[in-house]
Short mmCIF file of C-alpha atoms and ligand atoms in Angstrom, two decimals:
data_model
loop_
_atom_site.label_atom_id
_atom_site.label_comp_id
_atom_site.label_asym_id
_atom_site.label_seq_id
_atom_site.Cartn_x
_atom_site.Cartn_y
_atom_site.Cartn_z
CA MET X 1 -1.32 -30.35 -16.29
CA LEU X 2 -1.19 -27.45 -14.01
CA ASN X 3 1.04 -24.47 -13.58
CA GLU X 4 2.67 -25.43 -10.33
CA THR X 5 3.81 -21.93 -9.40
CA SER X 6 0.16 -20.70 -9.77
CA TYR X 7 -0.94 -23.71 -7.82
CA ALA X 8 1.45 -23.02 -4.91
CA LEU X 9 0.41 -19.45 -4.79
CA GLY X 10 -3.25 -20.21 -4.65
CA HIS X 11 -2.93 -23.11 -2.38
CA THR X 12 -1.16 -21.43 0.46
CA ARG X 13 -3.15 -18.90 2.19
CA SER X 14 -1.27 -15.79 3.45
CA VAL X 15 -0.60 -15.48 7.18
CA ILE X 16 -2.82 -12.39 7.22
CA ARG X 17 -5.78 -14.21 5.58
CA ASP X 18 -5.27 -17.17 7.98
CA LEU X 19 -5.44 -14.89 10.98
CA PHE X 20 -8.44 -13.05 9.64
CA GLU X 21 -10.36 -16.35 9.03
CA TYR X 22 -9.39 -17.66 12.46
CA GLY X 23 -10.64 -14.40 13.93
CA ARG X 24 -14.03 -14.89 12.20
CA ALA X 25 -14.30 -18.42 13.46
CA ARG X 26 -13.35 -17.42 17.04
CA ALA X 27 -15.92 -14.69 17.07
CA GLN X 28 -18.69 -17.20 16.55
CA VAL X 29 -17.42 -19.04 19.79
CA VAL X 30 -16.30 -16.31 22.18
CA GLY X 31 -18.22 -13.29 20.66
CA PRO X 32 -16.87 -10.62 18.36
CA GLU X 33 -16.10 -8.22 21.15
CA ASN X 34 -13.63 -10.70 22.62
CA VAL X 35 -11.63 -11.15 19.49
CA TYR X 36 -8.98 -8.35 18.97
CA ASP X 37 -8.27 -8.79 15.33
CA TYR X 38 -5.58 -6.51 14.00
CA SER X 39 -4.78 -8.51 10.92
CA LEU X 40 -6.45 -6.96 7.82
CA GLY X 41 -6.08 -3.52 6.32
CA ASN X 42 -9.70 -3.13 5.45
CA PRO X 43 -10.64 0.55 5.78
CA SER X 44 -13.01 1.19 8.78
CA ILE X 45 -14.10 4.74 7.97
CA PRO X 46 -16.96 5.14 5.37
CA SER X 47 -16.30 6.77 2.06
CA PRO X 48 -16.92 10.55 2.00
CA PRO X 49 -20.67 11.04 1.50
CA GLU X 50 -20.09 12.72 -1.85
CA VAL X 51 -18.99 9.33 -3.21
CA ASN X 52 -22.39 7.71 -2.72
CA GLU X 53 -24.18 10.96 -3.74
CA ALA X 54 -22.19 10.75 -7.04
CA ILE X 55 -23.09 7.11 -7.65
CA ARG X 56 -26.76 8.01 -7.15
CA ALA X 57 -26.48 11.00 -9.36
CA ILE X 58 -24.74 9.06 -12.20
CA LEU X 59 -27.23 6.31 -12.07
CA ALA X 60 -30.12 8.84 -12.32
CA ASP X 61 -28.68 11.01 -15.02
CA THR X 62 -26.63 8.78 -17.27
CA PRO X 63 -28.06 6.15 -19.79
CA SER X 64 -27.62 2.76 -18.38
CA LEU X 65 -25.69 1.54 -21.42
CA GLU X 66 -23.12 4.24 -20.93
CA VAL X 67 -22.78 3.60 -17.08
CA HIS X 68 -22.25 -0.03 -17.54
CA GLY X 69 -20.56 -0.17 -20.92
CA TYR X 70 -16.82 -0.60 -21.80
CA THR X 71 -14.70 2.47 -21.70
CA SER X 72 -11.44 3.16 -23.68
CA ALA X 73 -8.81 0.71 -22.34
CA VAL X 74 -6.75 3.46 -20.76
CA GLY X 75 -9.78 4.99 -19.12
CA ASP X 76 -12.36 7.88 -19.73
CA LEU X 77 -10.80 11.13 -20.58
CA GLU X 78 -13.06 12.85 -18.07
CA ALA X 79 -11.77 10.82 -15.16
CA ARG X 80 -8.16 11.23 -16.25
CA ALA X 81 -8.57 14.99 -16.64
CA ALA X 82 -10.04 15.18 -13.18
CA ILE X 83 -7.01 13.30 -11.61
CA ALA X 84 -4.63 15.47 -13.69
CA ARG X 85 -6.24 18.67 -12.39
CA ASP X 86 -6.16 17.34 -8.78
CA LEU X 87 -2.49 16.44 -8.93
CA ASN X 88 -1.44 19.64 -10.62
CA ALA X 89 -3.28 21.69 -8.07
CA ARG X 90 -1.77 19.94 -5.09
CA TYR X 91 1.81 19.47 -6.19
CA ASP X 92 2.27 22.28 -8.67
CA ALA X 93 2.90 19.53 -11.19
CA ASP X 94 2.36 19.26 -14.83
CA VAL X 95 0.45 16.00 -15.25
CA ALA X 96 -1.55 15.48 -18.45
CA PRO X 97 -4.46 13.10 -18.83
CA GLU X 98 -2.50 11.31 -21.57
CA GLU X 99 -0.04 10.26 -18.94
CA LEU X 100 -2.61 8.56 -16.89
CA PHE X 101 -3.77 4.86 -17.24
CA LEU X 102 -6.81 3.96 -15.12
CA GLY X 103 -6.47 0.55 -13.44
CA CYS X 104 -8.48 -1.79 -10.98
CA GLY X 105 -6.61 -0.68 -8.00
CA ALA X 106 -2.91 -0.76 -7.07
CA ALA X 107 -2.49 -4.56 -7.29
CA PRO X 108 -3.06 -5.10 -11.02
CA GLU X 109 -1.47 -1.86 -11.67
CA LEU X 110 1.80 -2.93 -9.99
CA ALA X 111 1.63 -6.30 -11.77
CA ALA X 112 1.40 -4.51 -15.08
CA VAL X 113 4.17 -1.97 -14.29
CA PHE X 114 6.68 -4.59 -13.27
CA ARG X 115 5.97 -6.38 -16.65
CA ALA X 116 6.35 -3.22 -18.50
CA LEU X 117 9.63 -2.49 -16.89
CA ALA X 118 11.39 -5.83 -16.60
CA GLY X 119 11.75 -9.39 -17.64
CA PRO X 120 14.05 -12.33 -17.32
CA GLY X 121 17.61 -11.64 -16.33
CA GLU X 122 16.51 -8.38 -14.61
CA GLU X 123 15.75 -7.46 -11.05
CA ILE X 124 13.33 -5.37 -9.24
CA LEU X 125 14.18 -4.29 -5.67
CA ALA X 126 11.79 -3.68 -2.70
CA ILE X 127 12.88 -2.06 0.48
CA ALA X 128 12.04 -3.95 3.64
CA PRO X 129 9.52 -3.94 5.32
CA TYR X 130 7.46 -4.35 2.16
CA PHE X 131 3.98 -5.44 0.89
CA PRO X 132 4.38 -9.17 0.48
CA GLU X 133 2.44 -9.27 -2.76
CA TYR X 134 5.27 -7.51 -4.56
CA LYS X 135 7.16 -10.73 -4.83
CA PRO X 136 4.71 -12.77 -6.68
CA PHE X 137 3.89 -9.70 -8.94
CA VAL X 138 7.58 -9.31 -9.70
CA GLU X 139 8.26 -12.94 -10.27
CA ALA X 140 5.25 -13.36 -12.67
CA SER X 141 7.04 -10.78 -14.98
CA GLY X 142 10.12 -13.14 -15.19
CA ALA X 143 12.25 -10.72 -13.26
CA ALA X 144 14.02 -11.52 -10.00
CA PHE X 145 12.65 -10.02 -6.73
CA ARG X 146 15.26 -8.76 -4.47
CA ALA X 147 14.64 -7.42 -0.90
CA VAL X 148 16.87 -4.57 0.54
CA PRO X 149 17.35 -4.97 4.28
CA PRO X 150 15.32 -2.57 6.60
CA ASP X 151 16.54 0.61 8.23
CA VAL X 152 15.88 -0.31 11.84
CA PRO X 153 14.75 1.34 13.95
CA GLY X 154 14.05 4.59 11.91
CA PHE X 155 12.26 2.78 9.00
CA GLN X 156 13.57 5.28 6.37
CA ILE X 157 15.79 3.71 3.66
CA ASP X 158 19.21 2.16 4.51
CA LEU X 159 21.00 3.71 1.64
CA ALA X 160 24.14 1.69 2.06
CA ALA X 161 22.11 -1.52 2.02
CA LEU X 162 20.33 -0.37 -1.10
CA GLU X 163 23.53 0.59 -2.91
CA ALA X 164 24.98 -2.80 -2.06
CA ASN X 165 21.89 -4.42 -3.74
CA VAL X 166 21.70 -2.33 -6.94
CA THR X 167 23.43 -4.08 -9.86
CA GLU X 168 23.48 -3.65 -13.66
CA ARG X 169 20.49 -5.88 -13.71
CA THR X 170 18.42 -3.60 -11.58
CA ALA X 171 15.47 -2.23 -13.65
CA ALA X 172 13.50 -0.64 -10.84
CA VAL X 173 13.07 0.03 -7.04
CA ILE X 174 9.71 -0.11 -5.30
CA VAL X 175 9.00 2.68 -2.98
CA ASN X 176 6.01 2.55 -0.72
CA SER X 177 5.41 5.59 1.51
CA PRO X 178 3.29 5.90 3.62
CA ASN X 179 4.56 2.41 4.24
CA ASN X 180 2.61 -0.75 4.78
CA PRO X 181 3.55 -2.21 7.33
CA SER X 182 5.76 0.29 9.22
CA GLY X 183 3.41 3.43 8.91
CA ALA X 184 6.70 5.36 8.13
CA VAL X 185 6.70 8.24 5.67
CA TYR X 186 9.80 8.74 3.76
CA SER X 187 11.09 12.21 4.29
CA GLU X 188 12.00 14.61 1.40
CA GLU X 189 15.68 14.25 2.69
CA THR X 190 15.59 10.39 2.35
CA LEU X 191 13.97 10.59 -1.16
CA GLY X 192 16.53 13.09 -2.24
CA LYS X 193 19.33 10.86 -1.27
CA LEU X 194 17.59 7.85 -2.93
CA ALA X 195 17.15 9.91 -6.16
CA ALA X 196 20.91 10.84 -6.10
CA LEU X 197 21.99 7.24 -5.61
CA LEU X 198 19.76 5.97 -8.40
CA THR X 199 20.90 8.77 -10.74
CA GLU X 200 24.41 7.86 -10.21
CA LYS X 201 23.92 4.03 -10.68
CA ALA X 202 21.74 4.65 -13.73
CA ARG X 203 24.60 6.79 -15.17
CA ALA X 204 27.25 4.07 -14.31
CA TYR X 205 25.31 1.21 -15.81
CA GLY X 206 24.07 3.07 -18.80
CA HIS X 207 20.30 2.50 -18.43
CA PRO X 208 17.59 4.04 -16.41
CA ILE X 209 16.73 2.66 -13.01
CA TYR X 210 12.95 3.45 -12.42
CA ILE X 211 11.23 4.04 -9.08
CA VAL X 212 7.76 2.43 -8.83
CA SER X 213 5.99 4.56 -6.22
CA ASP X 214 3.15 2.49 -4.69
CA GLU X 215 0.96 5.10 -3.09
CA PRO X 216 -2.35 3.82 -1.86
CA TYR X 217 -1.83 5.46 1.49
CA ARG X 218 -0.76 8.81 0.14
CA GLU X 219 -3.67 10.72 1.78
CA LEU X 220 -3.36 8.89 5.14
CA VAL X 221 -0.95 10.98 7.05
CA TYR X 222 -1.08 12.48 10.53
CA ASP X 223 0.39 15.46 12.49
CA GLY X 224 0.80 17.58 9.37
CA VAL X 225 3.33 15.27 7.77
CA GLU X 226 3.68 15.71 4.04
CA VAL X 227 4.10 13.07 1.38
CA PRO X 228 6.51 14.47 -1.34
CA PHE X 229 5.48 13.93 -4.97
CA LEU X 230 8.26 11.61 -6.10
CA PRO X 231 8.08 12.39 -9.84
CA LYS X 232 9.29 15.88 -8.83
CA ILE X 233 12.28 14.51 -7.06
CA TYR X 234 13.10 11.63 -9.47
CA PRO X 235 11.65 12.09 -12.97
CA ASP X 236 12.05 8.36 -13.75
CA THR X 237 9.20 7.50 -11.39
CA LEU X 238 5.98 5.75 -12.18
CA VAL X 239 3.07 6.15 -9.71
CA CYS X 240 0.68 3.36 -8.96
CA TYR X 241 -2.33 4.89 -7.07
CA SER X 242 -5.47 3.44 -5.68
CA TYR X 243 -8.71 4.83 -4.05
CA SER X 244 -9.02 1.67 -2.05
CA LYS X 245 -7.85 3.37 1.16
CA SER X 246 -8.06 6.97 0.63
CA LEU X 247 -11.74 6.86 -0.42
CA SER X 248 -12.45 3.68 1.35
CA LEU X 249 -13.37 1.78 -1.95
CA PRO X 250 -11.31 -1.47 -1.75
CA GLY X 251 -14.09 -3.55 -3.15
CA GLU X 252 -14.69 -1.19 -6.03
CA ARG X 253 -11.27 -1.67 -7.69
CA ILE X 254 -10.25 1.74 -9.08
CA GLY X 255 -6.97 3.62 -9.33
CA TYR X 256 -4.41 4.85 -11.87
CA VAL X 257 -0.85 4.64 -13.06
CA TYR X 258 0.91 7.92 -13.79
CA VAL X 259 3.70 7.43 -16.38
CA PRO X 260 5.40 10.78 -16.85
CA ARG X 261 6.31 11.48 -20.45
CA ALA X 262 9.35 13.22 -19.14
CA ALA X 263 10.59 9.82 -17.75
CA ALA X 264 13.19 8.00 -19.79
CA GLN X 265 11.42 6.48 -22.74
CA GLY X 266 8.20 7.94 -21.30
CA GLU X 267 5.94 7.32 -24.34
CA ARG X 268 7.11 3.88 -25.00
CA LEU X 269 6.77 3.16 -21.26
CA TYR X 270 3.12 4.27 -21.32
CA ALA X 271 2.52 1.93 -24.20
CA ALA X 272 4.41 -0.84 -22.37
CA VAL X 273 2.06 -0.37 -19.26
CA ALA X 274 -0.95 -0.54 -21.60
CA GLY X 275 0.48 -3.61 -23.27
CA ALA X 276 1.29 -5.42 -20.06
CA SER X 277 -2.21 -4.82 -18.75
CA ARG X 278 -3.58 -6.24 -22.05
CA ALA X 279 -1.49 -9.35 -21.66
CA ILE X 280 -2.78 -9.96 -18.10
CA GLY X 281 -6.48 -9.27 -19.32
CA HIS X 282 -6.63 -6.10 -17.17
CA VAL X 283 -8.21 -3.42 -19.31
CA CYS X 284 -11.07 -1.03 -18.79
CA ALA X 285 -11.43 -0.24 -15.13
CA PRO X 286 -14.93 -0.19 -13.78
CA SER X 287 -17.03 2.29 -15.82
CA LEU X 288 -19.23 3.44 -13.00
CA LEU X 289 -16.32 4.13 -10.78
CA GLN X 290 -14.40 5.92 -13.41
CA LYS X 291 -17.36 8.22 -13.55
CA VAL X 292 -17.37 8.54 -9.83
CA ILE X 293 -13.65 9.53 -9.91
CA ALA X 294 -14.38 12.22 -12.53
CA ARG X 295 -16.50 13.85 -9.94
CA CYS X 296 -14.67 12.86 -6.73
CA ALA X 297 -10.87 13.01 -7.50
CA HIS X 298 -10.41 15.99 -5.31
CA LEU X 299 -11.98 14.46 -2.14
CA ARG X 300 -9.97 13.66 0.97
CA PRO X 301 -10.61 11.30 3.79
CA ASP X 302 -11.70 12.38 7.27
CA LEU X 303 -8.84 10.85 9.32
CA GLU X 304 -10.19 11.65 12.80
CA ALA X 305 -11.13 8.15 13.59
CA TYR X 306 -7.84 6.64 12.40
CA ASP X 307 -5.95 9.38 14.17
CA ARG X 308 -7.79 8.73 17.46
CA ASN X 309 -7.06 4.89 17.07
CA ARG X 310 -3.40 5.70 16.29
CA ARG X 311 -2.99 7.86 19.42
CA ALA X 312 -4.64 5.41 21.73
CA LEU X 313 -2.89 2.41 20.47
CA ALA X 314 0.59 3.93 20.03
CA GLY X 315 0.30 5.87 23.27
CA GLY X 316 -0.99 2.76 25.21
CA LEU X 317 1.64 0.35 23.89
CA GLY X 318 4.47 3.06 24.29
CA GLU X 319 3.63 3.49 28.01
CA MET X 320 3.76 -0.30 28.49
CA GLY X 321 7.32 -0.35 27.17
CA TYR X 322 6.60 -1.49 23.52
CA GLU X 323 8.84 0.10 20.89
CA MET X 324 7.63 0.91 17.42
CA ALA X 325 8.30 2.67 14.23
CA ARG X 326 7.04 6.34 14.15
CA PRO X 327 3.44 6.03 13.09
CA GLU X 328 3.20 8.90 10.76
CA GLY X 329 1.00 7.44 7.96
CA ALA X 330 -1.31 4.58 6.66
CA PHE X 331 -3.13 2.76 9.31
CA TYR X 332 -0.40 0.48 10.64
CA LEU X 333 1.71 0.28 13.70
CA PHE X 334 4.93 -1.73 13.34
CA VAL X 335 6.00 -2.95 16.81
CA LYS X 336 9.14 -4.62 17.98
CA ALA X 337 8.29 -8.05 19.45
CA PRO X 338 9.26 -8.28 23.23
CA GLY X 339 11.76 -11.05 23.32
CA GLY X 340 12.74 -10.60 19.63
CA ASP X 341 10.78 -13.45 18.08
CA ALA X 342 7.68 -12.07 16.45
CA GLU X 343 6.32 -15.40 15.35
CA ALA X 344 6.50 -16.70 18.92
CA PHE X 345 4.99 -13.51 20.28
CA SER X 346 2.29 -13.61 17.83
CA ARG X 347 1.39 -17.17 18.71
CA ARG X 348 1.16 -16.25 22.38
CA ALA X 349 -1.10 -13.33 21.44
CA LYS X 350 -3.32 -15.59 19.39
CA GLU X 351 -3.78 -17.81 22.43
CA ARG X 352 -5.53 -14.71 23.93
CA ASP X 353 -7.55 -14.04 20.79
CA LEU X 354 -5.23 -11.08 19.89
CA LEU X 355 -4.45 -11.30 16.25
CA ILE X 356 -1.30 -9.69 15.05
CA VAL X 357 0.86 -10.35 12.05
CA PRO X 358 4.58 -11.18 12.41
CA GLY X 359 6.83 -9.01 10.33
CA ASP X 360 8.79 -11.88 8.64
CA GLY X 361 6.48 -11.92 5.63
CA PHE X 362 7.16 -8.25 5.18
CA GLY X 363 10.94 -8.95 5.12
CA CYS X 364 11.44 -7.60 8.66
CA PRO X 365 11.54 -10.26 11.41
CA GLY X 366 11.50 -9.16 14.90
CA TYR X 367 8.52 -6.92 14.52
CA PHE X 368 4.78 -7.37 14.29
CA ARG X 369 2.06 -5.32 12.43
CA LEU X 370 -1.15 -3.97 13.78
CA CYS X 371 -3.91 -2.53 11.59
CA TYR X 372 -5.67 0.02 13.48
CA CYS X 373 -8.53 0.36 10.92
CA VAL X 374 -10.72 -1.06 13.64
CA SER X 375 -13.32 0.15 16.16
CA PHE X 376 -11.99 2.35 19.12
CA ASP X 377 -13.77 -0.07 21.33
CA ARG X 378 -11.45 -2.90 20.21
CA ILE X 379 -8.36 -0.84 20.86
CA GLN X 380 -9.49 -0.11 24.55
CA ARG X 381 -10.49 -3.63 25.10
CA SER X 382 -7.31 -5.14 23.86
CA LEU X 383 -4.84 -2.95 25.84
CA PRO X 384 -4.96 -5.05 28.89
CA VAL X 385 -4.02 -8.09 26.77
CA PHE X 386 -1.02 -6.31 25.33
CA ARG X 387 -0.11 -5.40 28.89
CA ARG X 388 -0.34 -8.91 30.15
CA LEU X 389 1.78 -10.11 27.19
CA ILE X 390 4.72 -7.87 27.86
CA GLU X 391 4.54 -8.36 31.63
CA GLU X 392 4.45 -12.01 31.39
CA ARG X 393 7.92 -12.12 29.76
N1 PLP C 1 0.11 -1.78 -2.05
C1 PLP C 1 0.19 -1.77 -0.73
C2 PLP C 1 1.23 -1.19 -0.01
C3 PLP C 1 -0.97 -2.17 -0.02
O1 PLP C 1 -1.04 -2.11 1.22
C4 PLP C 1 -2.08 -2.65 -0.85
C5 PLP C 1 -3.37 -3.19 -0.18
O2 PLP C 1 -3.47 -3.35 0.98
C6 PLP C 1 -1.99 -2.64 -2.32
C7 PLP C 1 -0.85 -2.23 -2.79
C8 PLP C 1 -3.22 -3.16 -3.06
O3 PLP C 1 -4.17 -2.25 -3.13
P1 PLP C 1 -5.46 -2.29 -4.07
O4 PLP C 1 -6.53 -2.64 -3.18
O5 PLP C 1 -5.56 -0.90 -4.61
O6 PLP C 1 -5.26 -3.29 -5.00
#
């Protein structure tokens, strides 16, 4: 006997993974420089040098059993204290180490948080365009996943559409800003309106409606754009953070969940996140990395290379007549498909070894996503292909 839901999830590869594998195979045939792969959000800037220095110092200074041993299930106090200090210094916040739960990156943290918040008969909403993995994470909790239509072309939040989707069964709304795939950053004004709407709905239905703020791209913003700290705007917010993108550590699996005590049922909620993590066997984030974060939580990425790519790609495509969401954050451009059919456009692009992801899987047909965490050379070499594709129409 098999769990058919799990089988179906494991059996079908995502469009993104398919394109990525295709790109690797094509590179063997035509040479890597002739494949313009924009499919996968794998950071292309190295971690700040202090990260590797910290790893070397920890290995040199700390007994091996301690470096590689289990830590407390919620994470080492030292790491949690460093994260709290950093958040408090940046946002003038009041985060305590006891409100932080260390996790193996945003993915398992989200999976645990959804299970902590909701179950059968309840719903969790995501605002399109959204990270496709939210759906299986939510559905594994037993709750229903519901998508709110996108706010096109501004890519903020369509509040009327959100309001139409909130029901008495709504347990939480997922917010992801800077956004994958749109690259949009929700403004303070947008978030203020969202908070007002959810406060009103929570009052009307007589139970809290939480925000789950998925923030792996918080540090990746350009042109002086700021990412508001959502718990200060809406207290019933849980933050899922990851160092995968900000410190270029996606393979190391480290991040945290912030569960404010001031949130509705805050203390019980923290226990529920710990319990949900336990139930999915996700306890005790990597010990070495916890020690690294204790020393490196204050570090920020050097965004120059991403910014250069962003300007070259957005500028080049804009001149050719492509329309796109304002690329303020993360490392994604979300571009309107000429002709309106992103899947067809992406197929045409693939014939020229240009690998782009249609927006359908992100709940936003008609657009395609480009990950510009690639070499500058790839961007330059791919621009003529983009030009041919739009001119051919
Ligand atoms: N959330 C979003 C919006 C993402 O884009 C990703 C990864 O690309 C994740 C969560 C998962 O990140 P992690 O590597 O920390 O599990």
